[in-house]
CSV table of C-alpha atoms and ligand atoms in Angstrom, one decimal:
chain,number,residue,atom,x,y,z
A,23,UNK,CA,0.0,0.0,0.0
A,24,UNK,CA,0.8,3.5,-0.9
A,25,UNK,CA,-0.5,5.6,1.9
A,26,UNK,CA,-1.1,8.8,2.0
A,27,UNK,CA,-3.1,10.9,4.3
A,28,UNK,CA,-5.7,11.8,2.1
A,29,UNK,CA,-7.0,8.0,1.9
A,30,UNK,CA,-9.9,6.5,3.8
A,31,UNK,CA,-10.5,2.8,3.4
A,32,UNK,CA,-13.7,1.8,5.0
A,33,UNK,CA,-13.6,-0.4,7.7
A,34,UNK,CA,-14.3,-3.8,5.5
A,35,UNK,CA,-12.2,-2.8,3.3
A,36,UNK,CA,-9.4,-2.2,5.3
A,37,UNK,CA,-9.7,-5.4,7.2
A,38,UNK,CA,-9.9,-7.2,3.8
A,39,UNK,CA,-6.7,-5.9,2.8
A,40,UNK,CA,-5.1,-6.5,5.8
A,41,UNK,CA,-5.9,-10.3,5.8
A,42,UNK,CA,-4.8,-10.9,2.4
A,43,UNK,CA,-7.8,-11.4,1.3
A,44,UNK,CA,-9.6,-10.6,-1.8
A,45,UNK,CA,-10.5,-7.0,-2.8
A,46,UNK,CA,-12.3,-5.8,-6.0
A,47,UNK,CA,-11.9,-1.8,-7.0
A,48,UNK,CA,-15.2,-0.5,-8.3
A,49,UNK,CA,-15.4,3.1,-10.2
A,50,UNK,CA,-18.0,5.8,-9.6
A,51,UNK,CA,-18.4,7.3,-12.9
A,52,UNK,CA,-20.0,5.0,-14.1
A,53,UNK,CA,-22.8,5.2,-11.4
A,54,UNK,CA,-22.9,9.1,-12.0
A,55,UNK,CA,-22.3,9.7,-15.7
A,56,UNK,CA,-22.5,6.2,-17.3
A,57,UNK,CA,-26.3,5.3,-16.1
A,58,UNK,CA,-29.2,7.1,-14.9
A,59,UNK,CA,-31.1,7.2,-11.6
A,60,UNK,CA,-32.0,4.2,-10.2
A,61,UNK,CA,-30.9,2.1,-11.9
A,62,UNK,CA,-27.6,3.1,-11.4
A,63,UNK,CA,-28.0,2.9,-7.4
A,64,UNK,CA,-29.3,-0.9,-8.3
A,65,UNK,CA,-26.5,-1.8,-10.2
A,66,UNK,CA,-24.0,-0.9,-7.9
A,67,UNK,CA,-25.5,-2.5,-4.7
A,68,UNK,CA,-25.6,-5.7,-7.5
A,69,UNK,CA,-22.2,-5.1,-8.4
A,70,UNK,CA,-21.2,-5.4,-4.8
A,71,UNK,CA,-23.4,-8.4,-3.9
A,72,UNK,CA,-21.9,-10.3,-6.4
A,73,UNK,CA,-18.6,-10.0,-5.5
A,74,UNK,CA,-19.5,-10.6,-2.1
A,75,UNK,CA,-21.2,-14.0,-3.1
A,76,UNK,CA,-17.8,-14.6,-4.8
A,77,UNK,CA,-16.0,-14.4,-1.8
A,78,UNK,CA,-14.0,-11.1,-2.7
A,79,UNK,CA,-15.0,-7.9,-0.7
A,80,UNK,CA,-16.0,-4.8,-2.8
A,81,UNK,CA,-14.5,-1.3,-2.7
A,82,UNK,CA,-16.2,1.6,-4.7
A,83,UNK,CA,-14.5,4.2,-4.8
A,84,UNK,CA,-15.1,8.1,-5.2
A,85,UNK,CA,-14.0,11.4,-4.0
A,86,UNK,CA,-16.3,12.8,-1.4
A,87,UNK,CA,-15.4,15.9,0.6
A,88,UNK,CA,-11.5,16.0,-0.5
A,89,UNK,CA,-11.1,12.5,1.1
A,90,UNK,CA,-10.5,9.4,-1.7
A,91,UNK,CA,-12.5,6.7,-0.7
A,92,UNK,CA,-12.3,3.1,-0.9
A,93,UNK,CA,-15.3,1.8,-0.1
A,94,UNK,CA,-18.4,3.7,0.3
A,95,UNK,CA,-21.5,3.3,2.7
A,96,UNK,CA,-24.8,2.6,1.2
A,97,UNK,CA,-25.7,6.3,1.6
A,98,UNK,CA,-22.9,7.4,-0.1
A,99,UNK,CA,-23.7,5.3,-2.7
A,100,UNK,CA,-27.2,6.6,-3.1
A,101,UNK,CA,-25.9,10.4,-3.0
A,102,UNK,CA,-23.6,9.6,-6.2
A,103,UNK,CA,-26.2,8.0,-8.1
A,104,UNK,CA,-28.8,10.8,-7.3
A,105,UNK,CA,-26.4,13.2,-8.0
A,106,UNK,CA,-25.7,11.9,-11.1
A,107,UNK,CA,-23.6,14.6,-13.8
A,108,UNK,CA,-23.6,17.5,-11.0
A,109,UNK,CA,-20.8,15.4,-9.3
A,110,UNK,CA,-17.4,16.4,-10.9
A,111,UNK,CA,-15.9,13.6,-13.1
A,112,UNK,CA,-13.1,13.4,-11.9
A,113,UNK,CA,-9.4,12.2,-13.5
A,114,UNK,CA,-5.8,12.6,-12.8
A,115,UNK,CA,-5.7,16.5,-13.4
A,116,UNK,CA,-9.1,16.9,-11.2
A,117,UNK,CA,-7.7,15.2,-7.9
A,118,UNK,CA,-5.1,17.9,-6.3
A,119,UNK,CA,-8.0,20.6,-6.7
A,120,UNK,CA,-10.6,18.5,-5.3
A,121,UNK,CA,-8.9,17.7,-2.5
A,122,UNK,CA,-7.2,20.9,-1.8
A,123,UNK,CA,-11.2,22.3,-2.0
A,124,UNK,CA,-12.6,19.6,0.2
A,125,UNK,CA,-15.0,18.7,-2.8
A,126,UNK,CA,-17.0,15.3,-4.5
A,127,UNK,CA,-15.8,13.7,-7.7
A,128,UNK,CA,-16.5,10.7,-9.3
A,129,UNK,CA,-13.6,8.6,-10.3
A,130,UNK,CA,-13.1,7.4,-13.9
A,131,UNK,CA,-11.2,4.3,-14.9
A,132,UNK,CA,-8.1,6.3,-14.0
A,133,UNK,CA,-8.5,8.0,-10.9
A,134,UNK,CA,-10.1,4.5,-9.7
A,135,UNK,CA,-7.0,2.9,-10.4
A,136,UNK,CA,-4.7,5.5,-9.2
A,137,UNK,CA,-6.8,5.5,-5.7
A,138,UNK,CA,-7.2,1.5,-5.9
A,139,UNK,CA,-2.7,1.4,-6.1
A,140,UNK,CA,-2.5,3.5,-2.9
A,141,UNK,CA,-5.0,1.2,-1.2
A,142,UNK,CA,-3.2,-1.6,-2.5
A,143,UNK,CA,-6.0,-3.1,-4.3
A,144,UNK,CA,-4.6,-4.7,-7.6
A,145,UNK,CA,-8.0,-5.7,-9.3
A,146,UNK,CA,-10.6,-3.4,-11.0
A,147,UNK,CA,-13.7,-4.3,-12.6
A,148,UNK,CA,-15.8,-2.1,-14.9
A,149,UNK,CA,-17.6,-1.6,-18.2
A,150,UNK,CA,-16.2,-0.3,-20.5
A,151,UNK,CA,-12.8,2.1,-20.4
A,152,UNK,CA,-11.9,5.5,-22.5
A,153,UNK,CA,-9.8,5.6,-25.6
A,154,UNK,CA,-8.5,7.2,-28.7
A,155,UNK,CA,-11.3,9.1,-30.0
A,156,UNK,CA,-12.9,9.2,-33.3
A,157,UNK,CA,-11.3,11.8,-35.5
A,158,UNK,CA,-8.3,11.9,-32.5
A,159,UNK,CA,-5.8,12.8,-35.7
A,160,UNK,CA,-7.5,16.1,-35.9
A,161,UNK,CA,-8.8,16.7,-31.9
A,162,UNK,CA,-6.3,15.2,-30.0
A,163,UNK,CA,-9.1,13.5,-27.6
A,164,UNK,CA,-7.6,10.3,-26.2
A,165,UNK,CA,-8.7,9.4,-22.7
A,166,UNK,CA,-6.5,9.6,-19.6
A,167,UNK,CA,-7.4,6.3,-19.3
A,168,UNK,CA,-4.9,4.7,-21.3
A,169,UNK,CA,-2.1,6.8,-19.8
A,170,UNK,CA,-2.7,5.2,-16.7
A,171,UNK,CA,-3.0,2.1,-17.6
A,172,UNK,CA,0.4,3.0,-18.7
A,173,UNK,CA,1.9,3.7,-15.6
A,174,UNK,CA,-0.2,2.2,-12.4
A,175,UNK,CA,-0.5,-1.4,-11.7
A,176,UNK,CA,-3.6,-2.6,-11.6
A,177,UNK,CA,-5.8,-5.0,-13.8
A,178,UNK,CA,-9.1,-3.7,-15.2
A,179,UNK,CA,-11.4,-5.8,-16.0
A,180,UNK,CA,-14.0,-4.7,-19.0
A,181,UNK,CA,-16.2,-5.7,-21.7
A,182,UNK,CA,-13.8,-4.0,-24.3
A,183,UNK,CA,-14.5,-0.5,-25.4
A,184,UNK,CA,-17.6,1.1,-27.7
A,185,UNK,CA,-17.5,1.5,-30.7
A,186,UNK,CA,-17.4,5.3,-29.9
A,187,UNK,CA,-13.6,4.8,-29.8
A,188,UNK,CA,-11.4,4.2,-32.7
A,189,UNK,CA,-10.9,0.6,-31.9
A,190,UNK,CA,-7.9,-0.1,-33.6
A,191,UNK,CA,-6.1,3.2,-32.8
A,192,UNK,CA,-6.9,2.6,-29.4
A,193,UNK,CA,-5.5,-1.1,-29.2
A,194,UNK,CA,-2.4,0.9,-31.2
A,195,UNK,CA,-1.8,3.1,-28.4
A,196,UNK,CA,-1.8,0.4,-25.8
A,197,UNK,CA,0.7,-1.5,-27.2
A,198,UNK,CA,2.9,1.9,-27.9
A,199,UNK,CA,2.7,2.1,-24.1
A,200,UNK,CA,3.0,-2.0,-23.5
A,201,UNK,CA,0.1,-2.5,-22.1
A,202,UNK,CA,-1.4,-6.0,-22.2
A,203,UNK,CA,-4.5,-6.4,-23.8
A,204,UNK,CA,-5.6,-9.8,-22.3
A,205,UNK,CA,-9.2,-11.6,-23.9
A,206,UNK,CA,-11.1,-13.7,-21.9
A,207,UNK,CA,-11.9,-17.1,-23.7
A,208,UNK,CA,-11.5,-14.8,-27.1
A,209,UNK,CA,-9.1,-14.0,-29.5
A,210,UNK,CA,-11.3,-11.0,-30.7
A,211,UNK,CA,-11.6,-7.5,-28.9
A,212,UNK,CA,-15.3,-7.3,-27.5
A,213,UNK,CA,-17.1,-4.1,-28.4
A,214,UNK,CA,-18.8,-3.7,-25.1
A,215,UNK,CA,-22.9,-4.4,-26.2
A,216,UNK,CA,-21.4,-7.0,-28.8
A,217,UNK,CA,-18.9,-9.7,-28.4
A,218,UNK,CA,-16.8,-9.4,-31.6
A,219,UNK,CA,-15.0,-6.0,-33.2
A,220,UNK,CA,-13.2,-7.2,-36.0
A,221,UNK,CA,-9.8,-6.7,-33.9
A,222,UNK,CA,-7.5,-9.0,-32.3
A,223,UNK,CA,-6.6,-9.0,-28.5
A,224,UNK,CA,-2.4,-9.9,-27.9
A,225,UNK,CA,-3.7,-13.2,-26.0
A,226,UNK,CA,-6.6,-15.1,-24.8
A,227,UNK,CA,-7.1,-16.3,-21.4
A,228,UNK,CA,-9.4,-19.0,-20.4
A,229,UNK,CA,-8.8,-18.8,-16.4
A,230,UNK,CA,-9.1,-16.7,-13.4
A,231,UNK,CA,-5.8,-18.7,-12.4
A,232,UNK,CA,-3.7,-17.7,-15.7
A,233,UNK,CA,-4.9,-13.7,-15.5
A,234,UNK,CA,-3.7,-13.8,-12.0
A,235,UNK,CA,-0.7,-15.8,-13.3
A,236,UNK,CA,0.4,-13.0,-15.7
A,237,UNK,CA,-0.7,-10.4,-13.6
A,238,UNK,CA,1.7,-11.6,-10.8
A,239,UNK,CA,4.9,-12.5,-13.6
A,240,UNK,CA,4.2,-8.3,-14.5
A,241,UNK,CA,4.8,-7.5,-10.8
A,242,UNK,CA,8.0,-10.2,-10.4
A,243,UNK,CA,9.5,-8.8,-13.8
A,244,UNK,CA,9.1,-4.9,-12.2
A,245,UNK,CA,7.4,-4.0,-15.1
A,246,UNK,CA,5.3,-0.4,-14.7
A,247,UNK,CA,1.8,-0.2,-15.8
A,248,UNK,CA,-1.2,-2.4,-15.5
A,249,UNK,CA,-3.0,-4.8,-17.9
A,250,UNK,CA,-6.5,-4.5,-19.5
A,251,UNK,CA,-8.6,-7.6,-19.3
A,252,UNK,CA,-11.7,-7.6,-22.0
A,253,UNK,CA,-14.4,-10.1,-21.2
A,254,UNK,CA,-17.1,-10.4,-23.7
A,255,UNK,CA,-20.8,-9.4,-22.9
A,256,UNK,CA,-22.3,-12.9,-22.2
A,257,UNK,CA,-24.2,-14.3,-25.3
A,258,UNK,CA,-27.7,-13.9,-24.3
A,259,UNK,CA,-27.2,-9.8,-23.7
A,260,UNK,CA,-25.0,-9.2,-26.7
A,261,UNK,CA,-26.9,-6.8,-29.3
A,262,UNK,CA,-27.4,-6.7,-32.8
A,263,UNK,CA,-24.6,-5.7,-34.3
A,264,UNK,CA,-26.3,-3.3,-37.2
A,265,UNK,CA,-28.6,-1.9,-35.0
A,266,UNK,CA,-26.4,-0.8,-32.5
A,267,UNK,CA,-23.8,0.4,-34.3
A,268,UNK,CA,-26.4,2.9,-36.3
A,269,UNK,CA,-26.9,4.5,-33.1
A,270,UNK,CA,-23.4,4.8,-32.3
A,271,UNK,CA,-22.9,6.8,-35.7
A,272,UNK,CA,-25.9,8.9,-34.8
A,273,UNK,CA,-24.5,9.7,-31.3
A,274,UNK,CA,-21.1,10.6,-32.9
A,275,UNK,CA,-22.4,12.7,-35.7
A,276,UNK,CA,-24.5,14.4,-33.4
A,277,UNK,CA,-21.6,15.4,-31.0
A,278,UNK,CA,-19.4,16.2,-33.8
A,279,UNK,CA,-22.4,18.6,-34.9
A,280,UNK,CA,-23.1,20.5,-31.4
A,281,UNK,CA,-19.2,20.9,-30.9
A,282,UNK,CA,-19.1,18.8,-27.8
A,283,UNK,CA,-15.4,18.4,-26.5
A,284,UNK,CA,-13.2,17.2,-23.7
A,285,UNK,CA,-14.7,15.5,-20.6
A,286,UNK,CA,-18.3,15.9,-21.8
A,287,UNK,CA,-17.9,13.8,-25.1
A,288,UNK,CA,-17.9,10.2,-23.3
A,289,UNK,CA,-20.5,11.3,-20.7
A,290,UNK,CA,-22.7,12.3,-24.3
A,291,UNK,CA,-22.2,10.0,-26.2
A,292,UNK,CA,-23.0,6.9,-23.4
A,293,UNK,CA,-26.6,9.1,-22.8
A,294,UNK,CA,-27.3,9.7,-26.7
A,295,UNK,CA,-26.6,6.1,-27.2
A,296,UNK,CA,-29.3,4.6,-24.2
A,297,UNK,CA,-32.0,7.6,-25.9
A,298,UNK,CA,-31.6,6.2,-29.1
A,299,UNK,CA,-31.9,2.0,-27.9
A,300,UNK,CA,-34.6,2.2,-25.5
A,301,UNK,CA,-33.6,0.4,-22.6
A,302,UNK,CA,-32.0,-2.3,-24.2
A,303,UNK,CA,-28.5,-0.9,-24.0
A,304,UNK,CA,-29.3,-0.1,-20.7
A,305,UNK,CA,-30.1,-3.6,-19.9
A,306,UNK,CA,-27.4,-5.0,-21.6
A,307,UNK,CA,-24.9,-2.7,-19.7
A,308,UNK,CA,-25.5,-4.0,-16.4
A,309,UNK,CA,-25.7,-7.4,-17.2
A,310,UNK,CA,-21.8,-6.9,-18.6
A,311,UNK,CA,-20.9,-5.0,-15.9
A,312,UNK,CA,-22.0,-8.1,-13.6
A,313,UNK,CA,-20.3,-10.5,-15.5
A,314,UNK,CA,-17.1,-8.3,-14.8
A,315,UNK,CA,-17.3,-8.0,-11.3
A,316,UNK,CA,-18.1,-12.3,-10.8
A,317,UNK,CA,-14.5,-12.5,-13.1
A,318,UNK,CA,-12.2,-9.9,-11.1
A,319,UNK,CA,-13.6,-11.1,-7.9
A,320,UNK,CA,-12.3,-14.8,-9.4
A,321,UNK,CA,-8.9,-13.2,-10.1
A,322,UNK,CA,-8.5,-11.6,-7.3
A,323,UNK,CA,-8.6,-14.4,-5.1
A,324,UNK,CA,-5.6,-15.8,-7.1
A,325,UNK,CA,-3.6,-13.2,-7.1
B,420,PSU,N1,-16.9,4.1,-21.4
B,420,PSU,C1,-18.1,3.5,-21.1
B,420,PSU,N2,-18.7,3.7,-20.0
B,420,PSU,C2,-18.3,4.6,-19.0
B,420,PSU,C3,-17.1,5.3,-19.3
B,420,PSU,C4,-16.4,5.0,-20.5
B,420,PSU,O1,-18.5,2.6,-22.0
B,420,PSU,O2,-18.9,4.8,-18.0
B,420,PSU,C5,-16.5,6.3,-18.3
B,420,PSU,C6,-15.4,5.6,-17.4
B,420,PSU,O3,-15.4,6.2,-16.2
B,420,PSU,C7,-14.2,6.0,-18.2
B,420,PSU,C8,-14.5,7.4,-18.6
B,420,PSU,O4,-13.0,6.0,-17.4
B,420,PSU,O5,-15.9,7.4,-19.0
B,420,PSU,C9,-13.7,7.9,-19.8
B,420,PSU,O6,-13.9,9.3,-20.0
B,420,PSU,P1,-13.0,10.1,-21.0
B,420,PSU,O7,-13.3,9.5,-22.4
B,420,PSU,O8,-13.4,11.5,-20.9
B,420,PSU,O9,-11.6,9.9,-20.6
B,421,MN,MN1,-11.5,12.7,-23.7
């Protein structure tokens, strides 16, 4: 663990940690920005009460007042999901003024891993993680997220990324900056609501006990950075193909036409995308995002 006095582990969490046993890092975004109210609340007690059936112990993790939490209370779970978008979304260049100002954020796939390493926690599970940006040759937008996966070691667990990203410039950059892109019994990138992309992963994986396995070998070798796991949706939540990636255009043409930039595009996209499906990318969301938590909470008693 990396301590630092502006971390508070909750109480299960910390005793988790301090028996060796299994922990799984959750982020907060997603419950703000990523889904709306309730269901967002429901999926994260779910989240949580699966990994607990696993065996693992969950910690969510967020920014409230200045402090970075690991672990949250059921009440400050409900806060964040009521809250929704008015909490800051918060990444790497967020943090020092949100603490400094005593303020809320909700962590992204990077500032959950940043605060998930100085717990000590080495396994994340999510949905699905930034990228390189359509058009990113002319706006420069490529998520934080794959900086830090860069440079912080911890595995995250996902059902690949949208087809909002630039797939294959985003599976460029991560092996630029030797990150391993792992697939879980596939050889084909997942595109979050579908199982197949048209792009290749570096390896497949068909354990809990291998994932751990390379995970750990990272760690012996001293190698910086973390590895991204991508676990397809299961079969029976995938969507069609066609239909969802005509809304994915829409949403993109749409930002592209209203000028949205920065921080907001993802957050935009991920709500113009659930408009335009009805509630079946909705649906399908959480049921990934369950199948990810059962797998790191798996891994994580292995490693
Ligand atoms: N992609 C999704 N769902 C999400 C996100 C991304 O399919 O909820 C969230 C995650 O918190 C991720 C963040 O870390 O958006 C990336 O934002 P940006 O593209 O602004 O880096
Ligand atoms: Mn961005």
């Amino acid at each position: 663990m990396n301590y630092n006095e502006f971390l508070d582990l909750s109480p299960e969490v910390k005793a988790a940690l301090a028996a060796g046993k299994p922990v799984v890092a959750l982020e907060s975004t997603i419950i703000s920005h990523g889904m709306p109210y309730p269901q967002n609340v429901e999926t994260a007690r779910n989240v949580e009460r699966i990994i607990r059936e696993e065996g693992a112990t969950p910690a969510t993790i967020a920014i409230l007042g200045g402090r970075l939490k690991a672990g949250l209370t059921d009440e400050e779970l409900e806060y964040l999901g009521k809250a929704g978008p008015k909490v800051t979304k918060a990444s790497r260049r967020d943090l020092p003024v949100l603490v400094a100002r005593g303020m809320d954020g909700a962590t992204t796939v990077t500032t959950t891993m940043m605060i998930a390493h100085m717990a000590g926690i080495s396994v994340f599970a999510t949905g699905g993680i930034g990228g390189v940006h359509r058009g990113a040759e002319t706006t420069m937008d490529i998520s934080a997220d794959l900086e830090e996966l860069a440079q912080t070691p911890v595995m995250v667990i996902c059902a690949g990324a949208k087809s909002i990203l630039d797939l294959g410039l985003t599976l460029e950059y991560l092996e630029t900056k030797g990150v391993p892109v792992l697939g879980y019994g596939t050889e084909e990138l997942p595109a979050f609501y579908t199982r197949r992309s048209g792009f290749r992963v570096d390896y497949r994986v068909d354990t809990p006990e291998d994932l751990a396995a390379i995970f750990r070998a990272q760690r012996a070798l001293g190698i910086k950075g973390g590895m991204l796991v991508t676990n397809p949706i299961p079969e029976e939540y995938s969507m069609d193909y066609e239909t969802i990636n005509r809304a994915i255009d829409e949403a993109v043409a749409e930002a592209n036409q209203k000028g949205i930039h920065g921080k907001e595009t993802t957050p935009f996209l991920l709500a113009k995308i659930k408009d335009l499906t009805g509630g079946d990318s909705l649906a399908s969301n959480i049921q990934l995002v369950y199948n990810n938590a059962r797998l790191a909470a798996r891994t994580a008693a292995r490693i």
